[in-house]
Amino acid sequence: MPGNEFLLGRAHQAFDEEGNLISQGTIDFLESCFYKFVRFATITNQLNEPEEVIFEPGTYSVTTVGHNGNLPMQVTLSEERIEKIDIDSSGESAGIADIVFSRIPAEIIEGQTLNVDAVSGASVTSNGVLDGVARAIRLAGGNPDSLRKRPKAPSALDKEYKTYETDLVIVGGGGAGLAAAARALQSGKRVIVVEKFPSVGGNTVRAGGPMNAPDLA
Ligand SMILES: Cc1cc2nc3c(=O)[nH]c(=O)nc-3n(C[C@H](O)[C@H](O)[C@H](O)COP(=O)(O)OP(=O)(O)OC[C@H]3O[C@@H](n4cnc5c(N)ncnc54)[C@H](O)[C@@H]3O)c2cc1C
């Protein structure tokens, strides 16, 4: 059957010595494939085109599930924009989830998008916030999927390589790392602390005992 050479991985058999296709049937087959591919690409592009989103303006009270239980929030929408996100964060773990409540609402509002990465180490709380805003959008007559397709906020895409000079690099900003950094700074050294989590403190800020806060008195 014409075109089978391509499907069976023997494309070279379809060409003559000058590099021209031998059979008109193969040409027809390939034309038909390209035509279908172009149609497929056109339809896929149409699906990805940004949709206009209109909200019923107002402040919507919603409750989703965070890491430790309910996560109540109020989302204020104007006709075309997410204006404000107020979250009652009191039920979530202080020190771990705090960064979620500043970073995620800021990125949502900056980019007018739900295409926001969860904060590593606090992904359940992050997804709770994103779900809550999505629910408010639905209540306001919008389609959250349209906002999930939007680009990320510009600040989230700022991943430039930067070069720093230092005397010392400390990996891990827990108690040990920060104590070492403080000591090095006291000795006049330049220090960079590299921390994988979005906030410093590590397990040290969770410790229940007196080790956590040295008594300098
Ligand atoms: C719930 C809990 C209660 C505790 N209570 C007590 C107590 O009452 N008394 C007591 O003495 N001890 C207690 N501990 C133990 C104490 O907290 C730890 O022994 C101490 O905090 C360890 O300090 P650290 O600086 O070595 O590690 P951490 O404070 O855990 O810091 C390590 C840091 O390194 C970062 N890190 C890891 N890998 C990388 C990487 N590849 N790149 C960059 N950064 C990285 C981590 O994110 C973290 O911030 C408790 C621990 C927990 C979890």
mmCIF file of C-alpha atoms and ligand atoms in Angstrom:
data_model
loop_
_atom_site.group_PDB
_atom_site.id
_atom_site.type_symbol
_atom_site.label_atom_id
_atom_site.label_comp_id
_atom_site.label_asym_id
_atom_site.label_seq_id
_atom_site.Cartn_x
_atom_site.Cartn_y
_atom_site.Cartn_z
ATOM 1 C CA MET A 1 0.000 0.000 0.000
ATOM 2 C CA PRO A 2 1.416 3.461 -0.901
ATOM 3 C CA GLY A 3 2.922 5.198 2.106
ATOM 4 C CA ASN A 4 3.535 1.954 3.984
ATOM 5 C CA GLU A 5 7.274 2.485 3.523
ATOM 6 C CA PHE A 6 7.006 5.425 5.940
ATOM 7 C CA LEU A 7 4.872 3.566 8.479
ATOM 8 C CA LEU A 8 7.245 0.567 8.440
ATOM 9 C CA GLY A 9 10.423 2.601 8.888
ATOM 10 C CA ARG A 10 11.641 1.960 5.318
ATOM 11 C CA ALA A 11 11.194 5.497 3.968
ATOM 12 C CA HIS A 12 14.333 5.214 1.765
ATOM 13 C CA GLN A 13 12.505 2.628 -0.428
ATOM 14 C CA ALA A 14 9.981 5.321 -1.456
ATOM 15 C CA PHE A 15 12.649 7.439 -3.245
ATOM 16 C CA ASP A 16 14.531 6.930 -6.507
ATOM 17 C CA GLU A 17 18.240 7.576 -6.955
ATOM 18 C CA GLU A 18 17.644 11.316 -7.576
ATOM 19 C CA GLY A 19 15.760 11.576 -4.273
ATOM 20 C CA ASN A 20 12.298 11.898 -5.841
ATOM 21 C CA LEU A 21 9.259 9.979 -4.624
ATOM 22 C CA ILE A 22 8.651 7.007 -6.928
ATOM 23 C CA SER A 23 4.916 6.483 -6.585
ATOM 24 C CA GLN A 24 2.108 9.029 -7.064
ATOM 25 C CA GLY A 25 0.200 6.948 -4.495
ATOM 26 C CA THR A 26 2.861 7.713 -1.891
ATOM 27 C CA ILE A 27 2.659 11.442 -2.728
ATOM 28 C CA ASP A 28 -1.137 11.356 -2.292
ATOM 29 C CA PHE A 29 -0.765 9.458 0.972
ATOM 30 C CA LEU A 30 1.740 11.984 2.361
ATOM 31 C CA GLU A 31 -0.379 14.947 1.226
ATOM 32 C CA SER A 32 -3.345 13.493 3.047
ATOM 33 C CA CYS A 33 -1.231 12.991 6.215
ATOM 34 C CA PHE A 34 0.098 16.571 6.103
ATOM 35 C CA TYR A 35 -3.402 17.948 5.527
ATOM 36 C CA LYS A 36 -4.739 16.073 8.567
ATOM 37 C CA PHE A 37 -1.766 17.174 10.662
ATOM 38 C CA VAL A 38 -2.259 20.858 9.741
ATOM 39 C CA ARG A 39 -5.976 20.596 10.637
ATOM 40 C CA PHE A 40 -5.068 18.934 13.948
ATOM 41 C CA ALA A 41 -2.535 21.705 14.747
ATOM 42 C CA THR A 42 -5.065 24.417 13.806
ATOM 43 C CA ILE A 43 -7.734 22.952 16.082
ATOM 44 C CA THR A 44 -5.246 22.491 18.938
ATOM 45 C CA ASN A 45 -4.190 26.149 18.603
ATOM 46 C CA GLN A 46 -7.818 27.261 18.698
ATOM 47 C CA LEU A 47 -8.322 25.325 21.959
ATOM 48 C CA ASN A 48 -5.327 27.137 23.459
ATOM 49 C CA GLU A 49 -6.451 30.619 22.460
ATOM 50 C CA PRO A 50 -7.117 32.775 25.537
ATOM 51 C CA GLU A 51 -10.814 33.048 26.327
ATOM 52 C CA GLU A 52 -12.409 36.243 27.501
ATOM 53 C CA VAL A 53 -13.439 35.865 31.140
ATOM 54 C CA ILE A 54 -16.155 38.036 32.675
ATOM 55 C CA PHE A 55 -17.025 37.863 36.381
ATOM 56 C CA GLU A 56 -20.096 38.937 38.283
ATOM 57 C CA PRO A 57 -18.339 41.547 40.455
ATOM 58 C CA GLY A 58 -18.386 41.004 44.206
ATOM 59 C CA THR A 59 -16.628 39.501 47.197
ATOM 60 C CA TYR A 60 -17.076 35.740 47.384
ATOM 61 C CA SER A 61 -16.629 33.766 50.613
ATOM 62 C CA VAL A 62 -15.400 30.235 49.985
ATOM 63 C CA THR A 63 -13.891 27.481 52.103
ATOM 64 C CA THR A 64 -11.507 24.842 50.810
ATOM 65 C CA VAL A 65 -9.327 22.275 52.496
ATOM 66 C CA GLY A 66 -5.800 23.137 53.568
ATOM 67 C CA HIS A 67 -3.221 20.932 55.260
ATOM 68 C CA ASN A 68 -4.702 21.128 58.759
ATOM 69 C CA GLY A 69 -8.394 21.518 57.956
ATOM 70 C CA ASN A 70 -10.651 24.164 56.510
ATOM 71 C CA LEU A 71 -9.152 27.134 54.720
ATOM 72 C CA PRO A 72 -11.708 29.961 54.575
ATOM 73 C CA MET A 73 -11.059 32.848 52.196
ATOM 74 C CA GLN A 74 -12.678 35.855 50.590
ATOM 75 C CA VAL A 75 -12.006 36.605 46.938
ATOM 76 C CA THR A 76 -12.925 39.994 45.497
ATOM 77 C CA LEU A 77 -13.564 40.108 41.751
ATOM 78 C CA SER A 78 -14.314 43.014 39.461
ATOM 79 C CA GLU A 79 -15.779 42.400 36.031
ATOM 80 C CA GLU A 80 -12.472 41.388 34.459
ATOM 81 C CA ARG A 81 -9.993 41.015 37.303
ATOM 82 C CA ILE A 82 -9.178 39.192 40.514
ATOM 83 C CA GLU A 83 -8.705 42.174 42.807
ATOM 84 C CA LYS A 84 -8.078 40.788 46.296
ATOM 85 C CA ILE A 85 -7.606 37.459 48.086
ATOM 86 C CA ASP A 86 -7.981 37.428 51.885
ATOM 87 C CA ILE A 87 -7.248 34.098 53.545
ATOM 88 C CA ASP A 88 -7.817 33.058 57.137
ATOM 89 C CA SER A 89 -4.488 31.281 57.564
ATOM 90 C CA SER A 90 -4.811 30.682 61.307
ATOM 91 C CA GLY A 91 -5.469 26.933 60.914
ATOM 92 C CA GLU A 92 -2.304 26.189 58.909
ATOM 93 C CA SER A 93 1.175 25.482 60.295
ATOM 94 C CA ALA A 94 2.998 28.715 61.071
ATOM 95 C CA GLY A 95 6.533 28.768 59.709
ATOM 96 C CA ILE A 96 5.764 26.174 57.015
ATOM 97 C CA ALA A 97 2.714 27.519 55.216
ATOM 98 C CA ASP A 98 3.305 31.274 55.786
ATOM 99 C CA ILE A 99 5.052 31.772 52.463
ATOM 100 C CA VAL A 100 2.023 30.340 50.610
ATOM 101 C CA PHE A 101 -0.209 33.170 51.827
ATOM 102 C CA SER A 102 2.045 35.906 50.505
ATOM 103 C CA ARG A 103 3.419 34.297 47.348
ATOM 104 C CA ILE A 104 0.424 32.526 45.784
ATOM 105 C CA PRO A 105 -2.194 35.330 46.047
ATOM 106 C CA ALA A 106 0.462 37.824 44.820
ATOM 107 C CA GLU A 107 1.217 35.693 41.729
ATOM 108 C CA ILE A 108 -2.479 35.086 41.009
ATOM 109 C CA ILE A 109 -3.238 38.821 41.093
ATOM 110 C CA GLU A 110 -0.074 39.900 39.272
ATOM 111 C CA GLY A 111 -0.621 37.489 36.365
ATOM 112 C CA GLN A 112 -4.458 37.308 36.603
ATOM 113 C CA THR A 113 -3.801 33.588 36.312
ATOM 114 C CA LEU A 114 -4.344 30.295 38.112
ATOM 115 C CA ASN A 115 -1.232 28.913 36.432
ATOM 116 C CA VAL A 116 0.775 29.196 39.642
ATOM 117 C CA ASP A 117 3.271 26.641 40.993
ATOM 118 C CA ALA A 118 2.645 25.219 44.451
ATOM 119 C CA VAL A 119 5.201 26.127 47.104
ATOM 120 C CA SER A 120 7.481 23.160 47.665
ATOM 121 C CA GLY A 121 7.019 21.775 51.174
ATOM 122 C CA ALA A 122 3.546 23.345 51.469
ATOM 123 C CA SER A 123 1.837 21.978 48.374
ATOM 124 C CA VAL A 124 -1.422 20.976 50.109
ATOM 125 C CA THR A 125 -1.956 24.508 51.449
ATOM 126 C CA SER A 126 -0.924 25.943 48.058
ATOM 127 C CA ASN A 127 -3.468 23.808 46.213
ATOM 128 C CA GLY A 128 -6.089 24.751 48.814
ATOM 129 C CA VAL A 129 -5.575 28.430 47.987
ATOM 130 C CA LEU A 130 -5.714 27.789 44.231
ATOM 131 C CA ASP A 131 -8.870 25.663 44.629
ATOM 132 C CA GLY A 132 -10.525 28.399 46.695
ATOM 133 C CA VAL A 133 -9.901 31.083 44.094
ATOM 134 C CA ALA A 134 -11.120 28.706 41.373
ATOM 135 C CA ARG A 135 -14.309 28.102 43.352
ATOM 136 C CA ALA A 136 -14.920 31.861 43.748
ATOM 137 C CA ILE A 137 -14.408 32.320 40.004
ATOM 138 C CA ARG A 138 -16.982 29.618 39.309
ATOM 139 C CA LEU A 139 -19.458 31.284 41.709
ATOM 140 C CA ALA A 140 -18.911 34.545 39.791
ATOM 141 C CA GLY A 141 -19.850 32.850 36.510
ATOM 142 C CA GLY A 142 -16.276 32.451 35.193
ATOM 143 C CA ASN A 143 -14.459 29.343 34.014
ATOM 144 C CA PRO A 144 -11.351 28.651 36.143
ATOM 145 C CA ASP A 145 -9.898 26.438 33.382
ATOM 146 C CA SER A 146 -9.512 29.566 31.225
ATOM 147 C CA LEU A 147 -7.339 31.104 33.953
ATOM 148 C CA ARG A 148 -5.331 27.891 34.359
ATOM 149 C CA LYS A 149 -4.351 28.173 30.673
ATOM 150 C CA ARG A 150 -2.995 31.704 31.064
ATOM 151 C CA PRO A 151 0.758 32.312 31.311
ATOM 152 C CA LYS A 152 2.452 32.432 34.696
ATOM 153 C CA ALA A 153 2.994 35.792 36.422
ATOM 154 C CA PRO A 154 6.129 37.555 35.095
ATOM 155 C CA SER A 155 7.819 37.450 38.515
ATOM 156 C CA ALA A 156 7.422 33.634 38.582
ATOM 157 C CA LEU A 157 9.331 33.374 35.291
ATOM 158 C CA ASP A 158 12.305 35.456 36.405
ATOM 159 C CA LYS A 159 14.862 32.602 36.471
ATOM 160 C CA GLU A 160 17.961 34.452 35.309
ATOM 161 C CA TYR A 161 21.377 33.006 36.123
ATOM 162 C CA LYS A 162 23.251 35.302 38.499
ATOM 163 C CA THR A 163 26.834 35.240 39.691
ATOM 164 C CA TYR A 164 27.737 36.084 43.279
ATOM 165 C CA GLU A 165 31.101 36.330 45.027
ATOM 166 C CA THR A 166 31.458 35.063 48.559
ATOM 167 C CA ASP A 167 33.942 33.569 51.017
ATOM 168 C CA LEU A 168 31.660 30.823 52.235
ATOM 169 C CA VAL A 169 28.586 28.921 51.019
ATOM 170 C CA ILE A 170 26.444 27.227 53.643
ATOM 171 C CA VAL A 171 23.942 24.658 52.375
ATOM 172 C CA GLY A 172 20.832 24.551 54.595
ATOM 173 C CA GLY A 173 19.362 27.445 56.561
ATOM 174 C CA GLY A 174 18.329 25.569 59.702
ATOM 175 C CA GLY A 175 19.719 26.193 63.170
ATOM 176 C CA ALA A 176 23.176 24.775 62.398
ATOM 177 C CA GLY A 177 23.518 26.602 59.071
ATOM 178 C CA LEU A 178 22.304 29.944 60.388
ATOM 179 C CA ALA A 179 24.523 29.686 63.481
ATOM 180 C CA ALA A 180 27.513 28.978 61.225
ATOM 181 C CA ALA A 181 26.555 31.916 58.992
ATOM 182 C CA ALA A 182 26.253 34.250 61.988
ATOM 183 C CA ARG A 183 29.676 33.152 63.263
ATOM 184 C CA ALA A 184 31.283 33.658 59.851
ATOM 185 C CA LEU A 185 29.706 37.110 59.486
ATOM 186 C CA GLN A 186 31.029 38.041 62.928
ATOM 187 C CA SER A 187 34.503 37.079 61.651
ATOM 188 C CA GLY A 188 34.130 39.475 58.718
ATOM 189 C CA LYS A 189 33.504 36.834 56.040
ATOM 190 C CA ARG A 190 30.988 37.114 53.229
ATOM 191 C CA VAL A 191 28.430 34.320 53.460
ATOM 192 C CA ILE A 192 25.730 32.873 51.214
ATOM 193 C CA VAL A 193 23.187 30.514 52.783
ATOM 194 C CA VAL A 194 21.519 28.225 50.229
ATOM 195 C CA GLU A 195 18.131 26.947 51.414
ATOM 196 C CA LYS A 196 15.929 24.619 49.366
ATOM 197 C CA PHE A 197 12.744 25.521 51.232
ATOM 198 C CA PRO A 198 11.132 28.926 50.537
ATOM 199 C CA SER A 199 11.718 30.049 54.127
ATOM 200 C CA VAL A 200 14.648 29.522 56.487
ATOM 201 C CA GLY A 201 14.520 27.750 59.826
ATOM 202 C CA GLY A 202 14.354 24.066 58.907
ATOM 203 C CA ASN A 203 13.332 21.648 61.648
ATOM 204 C CA THR A 204 14.887 23.982 64.166
ATOM 205 C CA VAL A 205 11.865 26.298 64.170
ATOM 206 C CA ARG A 206 9.656 23.294 64.941
ATOM 207 C CA ALA A 207 11.698 22.068 67.891
ATOM 208 C CA GLY A 208 9.672 22.098 71.076
ATOM 209 C CA GLY A 209 12.542 22.418 73.538
ATOM 210 C CA PRO A 210 14.812 25.204 74.773
ATOM 211 C CA MET A 211 17.579 24.404 72.235
ATOM 212 C CA ASN A 212 15.652 26.532 69.744
ATOM 213 C CA ALA A 213 16.277 29.860 71.501
ATOM 214 C CA PRO A 214 19.706 30.248 73.101
ATOM 215 C CA ASP A 215 19.532 32.318 76.267
ATOM 216 C CA LEU A 216 22.106 35.093 75.845
ATOM 217 C CA ALA A 217 21.463 36.638 79.284
HETATM 218 C C1 LIG B 1 8.684 18.376 65.544
HETATM 219 C C2 LIG B 1 10.100 18.432 66.060
HETATM 220 C C3 LIG B 1 10.340 18.752 67.374
HETATM 221 C C4 LIG B 1 11.650 18.779 67.873
HETATM 222 N N1 LIG B 1 11.859 19.124 69.181
HETATM 223 C C5 LIG B 1 13.120 19.184 69.685
HETATM 224 C C6 LIG B 1 13.387 19.579 71.019
HETATM 225 O O1 LIG B 1 12.480 19.866 71.780
HETATM 226 N N2 LIG B 1 14.672 19.663 71.448
HETATM 227 C C7 LIG B 1 15.735 19.361 70.621
HETATM 228 O O2 LIG B 1 16.874 19.462 71.051
HETATM 229 N N3 LIG B 1 15.522 18.976 69.324
HETATM 230 C C8 LIG B 1 14.255 18.893 68.831
HETATM 231 N N4 LIG B 1 14.039 18.512 67.533
HETATM 232 C C9 LIG B 1 15.201 18.212 66.690
HETATM 233 C C10 LIG B 1 15.839 19.529 66.232
HETATM 234 O O3 LIG B 1 14.831 20.356 65.684
HETATM 235 C C11 LIG B 1 16.915 19.228 65.179
HETATM 236 O O4 LIG B 1 17.857 18.312 65.721
HETATM 237 C C12 LIG B 1 17.657 20.479 64.771
HETATM 238 O O5 LIG B 1 16.733 21.479 64.438
HETATM 239 C C13 LIG B 1 18.580 20.164 63.606
HETATM 240 O O6 LIG B 1 19.138 21.394 63.173
HETATM 241 P P1 LIG B 1 19.850 21.464 61.783
HETATM 242 O O7 LIG B 1 20.220 22.900 61.538
HETATM 243 O O8 LIG B 1 20.933 20.446 61.703
HETATM 244 O O9 LIG B 1 18.750 20.970 60.750
HETATM 245 P P2 LIG B 1 17.435 21.725 60.239
HETATM 246 O O10 LIG B 1 16.927 22.751 61.209
HETATM 247 O O11 LIG B 1 16.483 20.674 59.829
HETATM 248 O O12 LIG B 1 17.972 22.507 58.952
HETATM 249 C C14 LIG B 1 18.390 21.846 57.783
HETATM 250 C C15 LIG B 1 18.069 22.788 56.648
HETATM 251 O O13 LIG B 1 18.725 22.355 55.461
HETATM 252 C C16 LIG B 1 17.843 22.498 54.379
HETATM 253 N N5 LIG B 1 18.292 21.612 53.328
HETATM 254 C C17 LIG B 1 18.315 20.263 53.329
HETATM 255 N N6 LIG B 1 18.834 19.805 52.183
HETATM 256 C C18 LIG B 1 19.161 20.899 51.447
HETATM 257 C C19 LIG B 1 19.719 21.056 50.149
HETATM 258 N N7 LIG B 1 20.091 20.008 49.403
HETATM 259 N N8 LIG B 1 19.898 22.325 49.656
HETATM 260 C C20 LIG B 1 19.543 23.386 50.417
HETATM 261 N N9 LIG B 1 18.986 23.280 51.653
HETATM 262 C C21 LIG B 1 18.804 22.039 52.162
HETATM 263 C C22 LIG B 1 16.493 22.131 54.978
HETATM 264 O O14 LIG B 1 15.424 22.623 54.195
HETATM 265 C C23 LIG B 1 16.582 22.828 56.332
HETATM 266 O O15 LIG B 1 16.128 24.165 56.296
HETATM 267 C C24 LIG B 1 12.739 18.475 67.015
HETATM 268 C C25 LIG B 1 12.487 18.168 65.670
HETATM 269 C C26 LIG B 1 11.205 18.169 65.187
HETATM 270 C C27 LIG B 1 10.960 17.844 63.737
#
